[in-house]
Amino acid sequence: MKTWRDNVRKVVPYVPGEQPKRKVIKLNTNENPYPPSPKVEEALQGFDAECLRLYPDPDCFSLRTVLAEYYGFEPENVFVGVGSDDVISMAFMTFFNSDKPILFPDITYSFYSVWADLHKIPYETVAVDENFKIIKEDFYRENGGVIFPNPNAPTAICETLEFVKDILENNRDVVVIVDEAYIDFGGESVLELTREYDNLLVVQTFSKSRSMAGMRIGYAIGNQELIKAMNDVKFSFNSYTMNQSALYIGGEEVKDDEYFKKTTQKIIATREKTKERLKELGFEYTDSKANFLFVTHKTKKAKDIFEDLKQKDIFVRYFNLPRIDNYLRITIGTDEEMDSLITALKEIL
Ligand code: PMP
């Protein structure tokens, strides 16, 4: 018998890291352990609720202008969305309309395959090597588009500008998206390459280095034609993606560059210290250029460590997926939080 259920879109949703209701040491979703800039607090206090009466600017011009000035582009080179998840999903809809499969690494941000399924885009995954490094030559074949994070997640490995350039050189006829969610923690951004390659879209976020995961702001920078195409899709879907407060407060955050640089440096320093301490406890890890470490222990199983830490109210991320099911992804918190992690690990191991 026919039912309405036959026509329901069937998707296996992305599963975000747990947001516990009680206070725990939360090292499971790569949030920033520091509050946003004091300028954000000030902006929130000065925010005029009266403006909520009106629809926000559908062009998001003020925030695009601040970001364009900060990175040395024109507002026409900048697209903003509700977190980079929204931006990337919009980019999938806009650019990945070929019959050929899009390509992304087999170990990567697990949302890519979910969007591909949702938007009915064929895809193939490209295996990373035994050290979790992306093999660029494996992307030099016919495809409908390319996306990868740099640094990759959850491996934390960052590739060089030359590496990305090679992928671009060998993929001139499709859009290549570089997801730079974690680029501010020591990697080299390829933003400048967007001037040379009209098929490169670089996506960044306020959620990690800018300490504003809760505000939901992401952005893409690229050639004006790419950005116009994304805007056309956005205006065919939902004109008012960004709310008034995100537009205003996001802009104020970008203006406090000193605080942004200070807190990212602090996280990098804590990451490097934590690496050494984990090594002493028998952990191995990749060379992280992100605000998290991707670790495995020489003797104790990752899943057991994950569960034991949870018992102690320390949340880290465990992915029960092929190739990485003996690894943990640990977000870099404050020095005090990392002290508690090390103490707990000493008890567990
Ligand atoms: N890309 C990668 C690689 C990520 O890890 C995340 C965070 N889950 C995102 C994009 C999305 O982040 P947001 O939507 O908060 O900007």
mmCIF file of C-alpha atoms and ligand atoms in Angstrom:
data_model
loop_
_atom_site.group_PDB
_atom_site.id
_atom_site.type_symbol
_atom_site.label_atom_id
_atom_site.label_comp_id
_atom_site.label_asym_id
_atom_site.label_seq_id
_atom_site.Cartn_x
_atom_site.Cartn_y
_atom_site.Cartn_z
ATOM 1 C CA MET A 1 0.000 0.000 0.000
ATOM 2 C CA LYS A 2 1.235 3.476 -0.820
ATOM 3 C CA THR A 3 1.876 5.842 2.063
ATOM 4 C CA TRP A 4 3.300 9.340 2.470
ATOM 5 C CA ARG A 5 6.324 7.632 4.005
ATOM 6 C CA ASP A 6 7.416 6.505 0.535
ATOM 7 C CA ASN A 7 8.187 10.141 -0.258
ATOM 8 C CA VAL A 8 10.030 11.122 2.902
ATOM 9 C CA ARG A 9 13.658 12.131 2.336
ATOM 10 C CA LYS A 10 15.754 9.379 3.906
ATOM 11 C CA VAL A 11 18.965 10.637 5.424
ATOM 12 C CA VAL A 12 21.362 9.452 8.079
ATOM 13 C CA PRO A 13 21.975 12.681 10.007
ATOM 14 C CA TYR A 14 25.288 14.037 11.202
ATOM 15 C CA VAL A 15 25.751 13.467 14.925
ATOM 16 C CA PRO A 16 27.239 16.484 16.699
ATOM 17 C CA GLY A 17 29.348 16.078 19.834
ATOM 18 C CA GLU A 18 27.360 15.901 23.064
ATOM 19 C CA GLN A 19 26.391 19.187 24.766
ATOM 20 C CA PRO A 20 25.972 17.999 28.380
ATOM 21 C CA LYS A 21 23.380 19.674 30.602
ATOM 22 C CA ARG A 22 25.652 19.702 33.630
ATOM 23 C CA LYS A 23 29.058 21.298 34.066
ATOM 24 C CA VAL A 24 31.870 19.070 32.843
ATOM 25 C CA ILE A 25 35.349 19.552 31.419
ATOM 26 C CA LYS A 26 34.258 19.805 27.834
ATOM 27 C CA LEU A 27 36.964 18.802 25.357
ATOM 28 C CA ASN A 28 34.684 17.152 22.786
ATOM 29 C CA THR A 29 33.532 19.756 20.225
ATOM 30 C CA ASN A 30 36.576 21.967 19.618
ATOM 31 C CA GLU A 31 35.040 25.041 21.193
ATOM 32 C CA ASN A 32 37.355 27.781 22.424
ATOM 33 C CA PRO A 33 37.957 27.636 26.207
ATOM 34 C CA TYR A 34 38.201 31.431 26.435
ATOM 35 C CA PRO A 35 35.294 33.846 26.299
ATOM 36 C CA PRO A 36 34.917 36.015 23.217
ATOM 37 C CA SER A 37 36.593 39.425 23.144
ATOM 38 C CA PRO A 38 35.439 41.951 25.792
ATOM 39 C CA LYS A 39 34.302 43.997 22.757
ATOM 40 C CA VAL A 40 31.663 41.315 22.178
ATOM 41 C CA GLU A 41 30.370 41.685 25.739
ATOM 42 C CA GLU A 42 30.249 45.466 25.263
ATOM 43 C CA ALA A 43 28.478 45.112 21.924
ATOM 44 C CA LEU A 44 25.922 42.756 23.469
ATOM 45 C CA GLN A 45 25.202 45.260 26.222
ATOM 46 C CA GLY A 46 24.886 48.103 23.733
ATOM 47 C CA PHE A 47 22.728 46.051 21.362
ATOM 48 C CA ASP A 48 19.470 47.860 20.672
ATOM 49 C CA ALA A 49 16.627 45.315 20.865
ATOM 50 C CA GLU A 50 14.421 47.771 18.986
ATOM 51 C CA CYS A 51 16.096 46.726 15.738
ATOM 52 C CA LEU A 52 14.736 43.184 16.134
ATOM 53 C CA ARG A 53 11.428 44.586 14.891
ATOM 54 C CA LEU A 54 12.971 44.741 11.435
ATOM 55 C CA TYR A 55 14.216 41.994 9.180
ATOM 56 C CA PRO A 56 18.016 41.910 9.107
ATOM 57 C CA ASP A 57 19.900 43.131 6.031
ATOM 58 C CA PRO A 58 19.604 40.176 3.627
ATOM 59 C CA ASP A 59 22.902 41.201 2.000
ATOM 60 C CA CYS A 60 24.698 41.115 5.390
ATOM 61 C CA PHE A 61 26.653 44.050 4.048
ATOM 62 C CA SER A 62 28.125 45.380 7.309
ATOM 63 C CA LEU A 63 29.617 42.040 8.378
ATOM 64 C CA ARG A 64 30.845 41.243 4.867
ATOM 65 C CA THR A 65 32.516 44.656 4.736
ATOM 66 C CA VAL A 66 34.301 44.178 8.080
ATOM 67 C CA LEU A 67 35.543 40.740 7.008
ATOM 68 C CA ALA A 68 36.564 42.023 3.556
ATOM 69 C CA GLU A 69 38.591 44.834 5.121
ATOM 70 C CA TYR A 70 40.209 42.494 7.634
ATOM 71 C CA TYR A 71 41.366 40.027 4.981
ATOM 72 C CA GLY A 72 42.059 42.573 2.229
ATOM 73 C CA PHE A 73 39.200 41.740 -0.142
ATOM 74 C CA GLU A 74 36.011 43.422 -1.389
ATOM 75 C CA PRO A 75 32.608 42.712 0.220
ATOM 76 C CA GLU A 76 31.690 41.062 -3.116
ATOM 77 C CA ASN A 77 34.305 38.405 -2.345
ATOM 78 C CA VAL A 78 32.661 37.464 0.975
ATOM 79 C CA PHE A 79 29.645 35.263 1.736
ATOM 80 C CA VAL A 80 28.372 34.847 5.305
ATOM 81 C CA GLY A 81 26.178 32.146 6.788
ATOM 82 C CA VAL A 82 24.877 30.542 9.964
ATOM 83 C CA GLY A 83 28.146 28.877 10.906
ATOM 84 C CA SER A 84 30.410 27.317 8.310
ATOM 85 C CA ASP A 85 28.060 24.319 8.245
ATOM 86 C CA ASP A 86 25.455 26.552 6.602
ATOM 87 C CA VAL A 87 28.061 28.066 4.267
ATOM 88 C CA ILE A 88 29.388 24.667 3.155
ATOM 89 C CA SER A 89 25.916 23.219 2.682
ATOM 90 C CA MET A 90 25.044 26.228 0.506
ATOM 91 C CA ALA A 91 28.291 25.750 -1.448
ATOM 92 C CA PHE A 92 27.421 22.074 -2.051
ATOM 93 C CA MET A 93 24.055 23.152 -3.471
ATOM 94 C CA THR A 94 25.626 25.876 -5.588
ATOM 95 C CA PHE A 95 28.694 24.188 -7.044
ATOM 96 C CA PHE A 96 28.302 20.437 -6.914
ATOM 97 C CA ASN A 97 25.754 19.792 -9.660
ATOM 98 C CA SER A 98 27.753 17.469 -11.897
ATOM 99 C CA ASP A 99 26.939 13.824 -12.622
ATOM 100 C CA LYS A 100 30.519 13.033 -11.702
ATOM 101 C CA PRO A 101 31.295 12.305 -8.060
ATOM 102 C CA ILE A 102 32.753 14.952 -5.804
ATOM 103 C CA LEU A 103 35.885 13.887 -3.931
ATOM 104 C CA PHE A 104 36.887 14.216 -0.285
ATOM 105 C CA PRO A 105 39.203 12.246 2.010
ATOM 106 C CA ASP A 106 37.922 9.040 3.634
ATOM 107 C CA ILE A 107 38.899 10.389 7.038
ATOM 108 C CA THR A 108 37.510 13.878 7.315
ATOM 109 C CA TYR A 109 34.684 16.014 8.632
ATOM 110 C CA SER A 110 31.796 13.556 8.678
ATOM 111 C CA PHE A 111 29.245 16.169 7.616
ATOM 112 C CA TYR A 112 30.474 16.135 3.987
ATOM 113 C CA SER A 113 28.921 12.769 3.165
ATOM 114 C CA VAL A 114 25.713 13.807 4.952
ATOM 115 C CA TRP A 115 25.347 16.956 2.809
ATOM 116 C CA ALA A 116 26.195 14.985 -0.327
ATOM 117 C CA ASP A 117 23.406 12.528 0.499
ATOM 118 C CA LEU A 118 20.970 15.287 1.439
ATOM 119 C CA HIS A 119 21.587 17.221 -1.763
ATOM 120 C CA LYS A 120 21.758 14.004 -3.845
ATOM 121 C CA ILE A 121 25.329 14.653 -4.952
ATOM 122 C CA PRO A 122 27.356 11.578 -5.962
ATOM 123 C CA TYR A 123 30.635 11.311 -4.049
ATOM 124 C CA GLU A 124 33.713 9.147 -3.651
ATOM 125 C CA THR A 125 36.092 9.185 -0.755
ATOM 126 C CA VAL A 126 39.839 9.216 -1.339
ATOM 127 C CA ALA A 127 41.854 7.175 1.158
ATOM 128 C CA VAL A 128 44.407 9.040 3.257
ATOM 129 C CA ASP A 129 47.715 7.192 3.757
ATOM 130 C CA GLU A 130 48.684 5.112 6.799
ATOM 131 C CA ASN A 131 49.802 8.288 8.610
ATOM 132 C CA PHE A 132 46.445 9.940 7.793
ATOM 133 C CA LYS A 133 48.022 12.264 5.223
ATOM 134 C CA ILE A 134 45.978 13.292 2.204
ATOM 135 C CA ILE A 135 47.516 11.923 -1.028
ATOM 136 C CA LYS A 136 47.106 14.852 -3.402
ATOM 137 C CA GLU A 137 47.734 12.854 -6.589
ATOM 138 C CA ASP A 138 44.620 10.808 -5.839
ATOM 139 C CA PHE A 139 42.581 13.977 -6.405
ATOM 140 C CA TYR A 140 43.971 14.393 -9.945
ATOM 141 C CA ARG A 141 41.177 12.602 -11.724
ATOM 142 C CA GLU A 142 37.875 13.514 -13.223
ATOM 143 C CA ASN A 143 35.402 14.615 -10.590
ATOM 144 C CA GLY A 144 32.466 16.916 -9.904
ATOM 145 C CA GLY A 145 34.264 18.998 -7.274
ATOM 146 C CA VAL A 146 36.667 18.707 -4.368
ATOM 147 C CA ILE A 147 36.395 19.538 -0.673
ATOM 148 C CA PHE A 148 38.779 18.959 2.215
ATOM 149 C CA PRO A 149 39.488 20.675 5.505
ATOM 150 C CA ASN A 150 42.919 22.162 6.095
ATOM 151 C CA PRO A 151 43.899 21.323 8.809
ATOM 152 C CA ASN A 152 41.968 18.116 8.274
ATOM 153 C CA ALA A 153 39.547 16.992 10.976
ATOM 154 C CA PRO A 154 39.753 14.909 13.054
ATOM 155 C CA THR A 155 43.379 14.189 12.092
ATOM 156 C CA ALA A 156 44.564 17.797 12.789
ATOM 157 C CA ILE A 157 47.153 17.525 9.991
ATOM 158 C CA CYS A 158 47.737 20.705 7.993
ATOM 159 C CA GLU A 159 49.029 20.784 4.442
ATOM 160 C CA THR A 160 51.078 23.579 2.851
ATOM 161 C CA LEU A 161 49.979 26.249 0.402
ATOM 162 C CA GLU A 162 52.005 24.495 -2.318
ATOM 163 C CA PHE A 163 50.107 21.279 -1.649
ATOM 164 C CA VAL A 164 46.739 23.029 -2.086
ATOM 165 C CA LYS A 165 48.041 24.814 -5.187
ATOM 166 C CA ASP A 166 48.900 21.445 -6.759
ATOM 167 C CA ILE A 167 45.359 20.218 -6.140
ATOM 168 C CA LEU A 168 44.030 23.426 -7.725
ATOM 169 C CA GLU A 169 46.336 23.147 -10.736
ATOM 170 C CA ASN A 170 45.005 19.663 -11.372
ATOM 171 C CA ASN A 171 41.351 20.624 -10.862
ATOM 172 C CA ARG A 172 40.842 23.765 -12.941
ATOM 173 C CA ASP A 173 37.401 22.802 -14.212
ATOM 174 C CA VAL A 174 35.617 22.178 -10.893
ATOM 175 C CA VAL A 175 35.136 24.145 -7.688
ATOM 176 C CA VAL A 176 37.613 23.273 -4.943
ATOM 177 C CA ILE A 177 36.482 24.100 -1.397
ATOM 178 C CA VAL A 178 39.103 24.373 1.334
ATOM 179 C CA ASP A 179 37.455 24.261 4.754
ATOM 180 C CA GLU A 180 39.759 26.297 7.010
ATOM 181 C CA ALA A 181 37.756 25.940 10.232
ATOM 182 C CA TYR A 182 41.005 25.426 12.212
ATOM 183 C CA ILE A 183 43.484 27.444 10.151
ATOM 184 C CA ASP A 184 44.236 30.090 12.793
ATOM 185 C CA PHE A 185 45.968 27.613 15.106
ATOM 186 C CA GLY A 186 49.253 27.537 13.216
ATOM 187 C CA GLY A 187 48.397 26.639 9.617
ATOM 188 C CA GLU A 188 48.979 28.658 6.466
ATOM 189 C CA SER A 189 45.745 29.968 4.926
ATOM 190 C CA VAL A 190 45.225 29.742 1.184
ATOM 191 C CA LEU A 191 42.972 32.820 1.119
ATOM 192 C CA GLU A 192 45.458 34.635 -1.143
ATOM 193 C CA LEU A 193 45.148 31.884 -3.765
ATOM 194 C CA THR A 194 41.528 32.934 -4.365
ATOM 195 C CA ARG A 195 42.940 35.898 -6.347
ATOM 196 C CA GLU A 196 44.709 33.524 -8.715
ATOM 197 C CA TYR A 197 42.196 30.655 -8.870
ATOM 198 C CA ASP A 198 38.619 31.608 -9.693
ATOM 199 C CA ASN A 199 37.486 28.086 -8.748
ATOM 200 C CA LEU A 200 38.772 28.200 -5.149
ATOM 201 C CA LEU A 201 36.383 28.819 -2.258
ATOM 202 C CA VAL A 202 37.880 29.175 1.227
ATOM 203 C CA VAL A 203 35.552 28.689 4.199
ATOM 204 C CA GLN A 204 36.290 29.888 7.741
ATOM 205 C CA THR A 205 34.305 30.215 10.968
ATOM 206 C CA PHE A 206 33.817 32.283 14.113
ATOM 207 C CA SER A 207 33.249 29.066 16.098
ATOM 208 C CA LYS A 208 36.837 28.086 16.947
ATOM 209 C CA SER A 209 39.555 30.755 17.002
ATOM 210 C CA ARG A 210 36.999 33.552 17.393
ATOM 211 C CA SER A 211 35.294 31.946 20.409
ATOM 212 C CA MET A 212 31.768 32.373 19.103
ATOM 213 C CA ALA A 213 30.376 28.905 18.352
ATOM 214 C CA GLY A 214 27.147 29.967 20.048
ATOM 215 C CA MET A 215 26.571 32.916 17.719
ATOM 216 C CA ARG A 216 26.722 30.769 14.544
ATOM 217 C CA ILE A 217 28.745 32.745 12.022
ATOM 218 C CA GLY A 218 30.722 31.285 9.149
ATOM 219 C CA TYR A 219 32.004 32.828 5.937
ATOM 220 C CA ALA A 220 33.444 31.999 2.561
ATOM 221 C CA ILE A 221 35.898 34.037 0.521
ATOM 222 C CA GLY A 222 36.382 33.599 -3.200
ATOM 223 C CA ASN A 223 36.111 35.087 -6.642
ATOM 224 C CA GLN A 224 33.113 37.444 -7.042
ATOM 225 C CA GLU A 225 31.444 35.101 -9.513
ATOM 226 C CA LEU A 226 31.531 32.238 -7.014
ATOM 227 C CA ILE A 227 30.121 34.468 -4.265
ATOM 228 C CA LYS A 228 27.368 35.789 -6.520
ATOM 229 C CA ALA A 229 26.381 32.227 -7.413
ATOM 230 C CA MET A 230 26.165 31.335 -3.713
ATOM 231 C CA ASN A 231 24.069 34.417 -3.015
ATOM 232 C CA ASP A 232 21.683 33.497 -5.819
ATOM 233 C CA VAL A 233 21.172 30.104 -4.194
ATOM 234 C CA LYS A 234 20.845 31.641 -0.743
ATOM 235 C CA PHE A 235 18.191 34.080 -1.973
ATOM 236 C CA SER A 236 16.347 31.146 -3.501
ATOM 237 C CA PHE A 237 16.336 29.324 -0.197
ATOM 238 C CA ASN A 238 16.219 31.752 2.755
ATOM 239 C CA SER A 239 17.041 35.434 2.339
ATOM 240 C CA TYR A 240 17.450 36.175 6.034
ATOM 241 C CA THR A 241 19.980 33.640 7.245
ATOM 242 C CA MET A 242 21.854 35.978 9.594
ATOM 243 C CA ASN A 243 20.062 37.572 12.532
ATOM 244 C CA GLN A 244 20.533 41.214 13.568
ATOM 245 C CA SER A 245 22.698 40.431 16.597
ATOM 246 C CA ALA A 246 25.031 38.075 14.692
ATOM 247 C CA LEU A 247 25.569 40.727 12.016
ATOM 248 C CA TYR A 248 26.362 43.434 14.537
ATOM 249 C CA ILE A 249 28.286 41.503 17.173
ATOM 250 C CA GLY A 250 30.264 39.491 14.645
ATOM 251 C CA GLY A 251 31.503 42.731 13.136
ATOM 252 C CA GLU A 252 32.596 44.060 16.520
ATOM 253 C CA GLU A 253 34.527 40.859 17.284
ATOM 254 C CA VAL A 254 36.640 41.129 14.136
ATOM 255 C CA LYS A 255 37.773 44.596 15.219
ATOM 256 C CA ASP A 256 39.538 43.232 18.331
ATOM 257 C CA ASP A 257 42.453 41.599 16.566
ATOM 258 C CA GLU A 258 44.778 41.802 19.554
ATOM 259 C CA TYR A 259 42.521 39.651 21.753
ATOM 260 C CA PHE A 260 41.957 37.167 18.904
ATOM 261 C CA LYS A 261 45.706 36.751 18.374
ATOM 262 C CA LYS A 262 46.429 36.524 22.103
ATOM 263 C CA THR A 263 43.901 33.756 22.770
ATOM 264 C CA THR A 264 44.860 31.691 19.713
ATOM 265 C CA GLN A 265 48.536 31.900 20.743
ATOM 266 C CA LYS A 266 47.592 30.768 24.226
ATOM 267 C CA ILE A 267 45.768 27.735 22.819
ATOM 268 C CA ILE A 268 48.743 26.868 20.607
ATOM 269 C CA ALA A 269 51.080 27.062 23.634
ATOM 270 C CA THR A 270 48.764 24.838 25.703
ATOM 271 C CA ARG A 271 48.565 22.372 22.801
ATOM 272 C CA GLU A 272 52.340 22.050 22.584
ATOM 273 C CA LYS A 273 52.676 21.569 26.358
ATOM 274 C CA THR A 274 49.877 18.986 26.384
ATOM 275 C CA LYS A 275 51.579 16.996 23.615
ATOM 276 C CA GLU A 276 54.681 16.503 25.748
ATOM 277 C CA ARG A 277 52.667 15.431 28.769
ATOM 278 C CA LEU A 278 50.625 12.968 26.725
ATOM 279 C CA LYS A 279 53.793 11.506 25.248
ATOM 280 C CA GLU A 280 55.054 10.763 28.771
ATOM 281 C CA LEU A 281 51.813 8.857 29.396
ATOM 282 C CA GLY A 282 52.321 6.624 26.326
ATOM 283 C CA PHE A 283 50.213 8.489 23.774
ATOM 284 C CA GLU A 284 51.088 9.020 20.130
ATOM 285 C CA TYR A 285 49.579 11.751 17.992
ATOM 286 C CA THR A 286 49.656 13.480 14.643
ATOM 287 C CA ASP A 287 51.365 16.848 14.134
ATOM 288 C CA SER A 288 48.418 19.052 15.085
ATOM 289 C CA LYS A 289 47.981 22.553 13.697
ATOM 290 C CA ALA A 290 44.465 22.743 15.138
ATOM 291 C CA ASN A 291 42.879 23.400 18.540
ATOM 292 C CA PHE A 292 42.666 19.676 19.184
ATOM 293 C CA LEU A 293 44.913 16.626 19.315
ATOM 294 C CA PHE A 294 44.263 13.327 17.564
ATOM 295 C CA VAL A 295 45.750 10.703 19.841
ATOM 296 C CA THR A 296 46.084 6.971 20.331
ATOM 297 C CA HIS A 297 47.532 5.094 23.297
ATOM 298 C CA LYS A 298 50.195 2.408 23.007
ATOM 299 C CA THR A 299 48.325 -0.078 25.195
ATOM 300 C CA LYS A 300 44.912 1.101 26.360
ATOM 301 C CA LYS A 301 41.987 1.169 23.912
ATOM 302 C CA ALA A 302 40.656 4.599 22.927
ATOM 303 C CA LYS A 303 37.068 3.595 23.628
ATOM 304 C CA ASP A 304 37.956 2.544 27.183
ATOM 305 C CA ILE A 305 39.840 5.792 27.820
ATOM 306 C CA PHE A 306 36.882 7.740 26.421
ATOM 307 C CA GLU A 307 34.460 5.979 28.763
ATOM 308 C CA ASP A 308 36.738 6.210 31.808
ATOM 309 C CA LEU A 309 37.208 9.948 31.217
ATOM 310 C CA LYS A 310 33.471 10.404 30.891
ATOM 311 C CA GLN A 311 33.018 8.768 34.302
ATOM 312 C CA LYS A 312 35.231 11.532 35.622
ATOM 313 C CA ASP A 313 33.181 14.213 33.836
ATOM 314 C CA ILE A 314 35.824 14.854 31.205
ATOM 315 C CA PHE A 315 34.298 14.699 27.717
ATOM 316 C CA VAL A 316 36.493 14.015 24.683
ATOM 317 C CA ARG A 317 35.399 12.777 21.220
ATOM 318 C CA TYR A 318 35.498 9.161 20.127
ATOM 319 C CA PHE A 319 34.506 8.128 16.590
ATOM 320 C CA ASN A 320 33.506 4.524 16.180
ATOM 321 C CA LEU A 321 34.538 4.556 12.513
ATOM 322 C CA PRO A 322 36.828 2.370 10.398
ATOM 323 C CA ARG A 323 40.553 3.238 10.644
ATOM 324 C CA ILE A 324 40.122 5.699 13.528
ATOM 325 C CA ASP A 325 38.315 3.614 16.142
ATOM 326 C CA ASN A 326 41.398 3.486 18.345
ATOM 327 C CA TYR A 327 41.845 7.274 18.372
ATOM 328 C CA LEU A 328 40.512 10.117 20.451
ATOM 329 C CA ARG A 329 40.073 13.737 19.474
ATOM 330 C CA ILE A 330 40.852 15.969 22.428
ATOM 331 C CA THR A 331 40.049 19.686 22.264
ATOM 332 C CA ILE A 332 42.632 22.021 23.774
ATOM 333 C CA GLY A 333 41.092 23.700 26.827
ATOM 334 C CA THR A 334 42.628 26.056 29.369
ATOM 335 C CA ASP A 335 45.869 25.063 31.118
ATOM 336 C CA GLU A 336 43.805 24.147 34.200
ATOM 337 C CA GLU A 337 41.480 21.917 32.165
ATOM 338 C CA MET A 338 44.458 20.162 30.596
ATOM 339 C CA ASP A 339 45.952 19.665 34.097
ATOM 340 C CA SER A 340 42.708 17.937 35.122
ATOM 341 C CA LEU A 341 42.825 15.806 31.975
ATOM 342 C CA ILE A 342 46.400 14.679 32.688
ATOM 343 C CA THR A 343 45.575 13.918 36.339
ATOM 344 C CA ALA A 344 42.541 11.865 35.266
ATOM 345 C CA LEU A 345 44.571 10.011 32.619
ATOM 346 C CA LYS A 346 47.225 9.107 35.185
ATOM 347 C CA GLU A 347 44.503 7.501 37.289
ATOM 348 C CA ILE A 348 42.949 5.690 34.343
ATOM 349 C CA LEU A 349 46.024 4.273 32.614
HETATM 350 N N1 PMP B 1 34.302 22.285 9.278
HETATM 351 C C1 PMP B 1 34.956 21.497 10.133
HETATM 352 C C2 PMP B 1 36.153 20.753 9.650
HETATM 353 C C3 PMP B 1 34.527 21.386 11.463
HETATM 354 O O1 PMP B 1 35.162 20.580 12.316
HETATM 355 C C4 PMP B 1 33.398 22.120 11.884
HETATM 356 C C5 PMP B 1 32.935 22.031 13.319
HETATM 357 N N2 PMP B 1 32.105 20.983 13.604
HETATM 358 C C6 PMP B 1 32.738 22.902 10.942
HETATM 359 C C7 PMP B 1 33.219 22.975 9.651
HETATM 360 C C8 PMP B 1 31.486 23.659 11.274
HETATM 361 O O2 PMP B 1 31.635 24.627 12.223
HETATM 362 P P1 PMP B 1 30.616 25.826 12.392
HETATM 363 O O3 PMP B 1 29.336 25.455 11.679
HETATM 364 O O4 PMP B 1 30.443 25.966 13.850
HETATM 365 O O5 PMP B 1 31.276 27.010 11.759
#
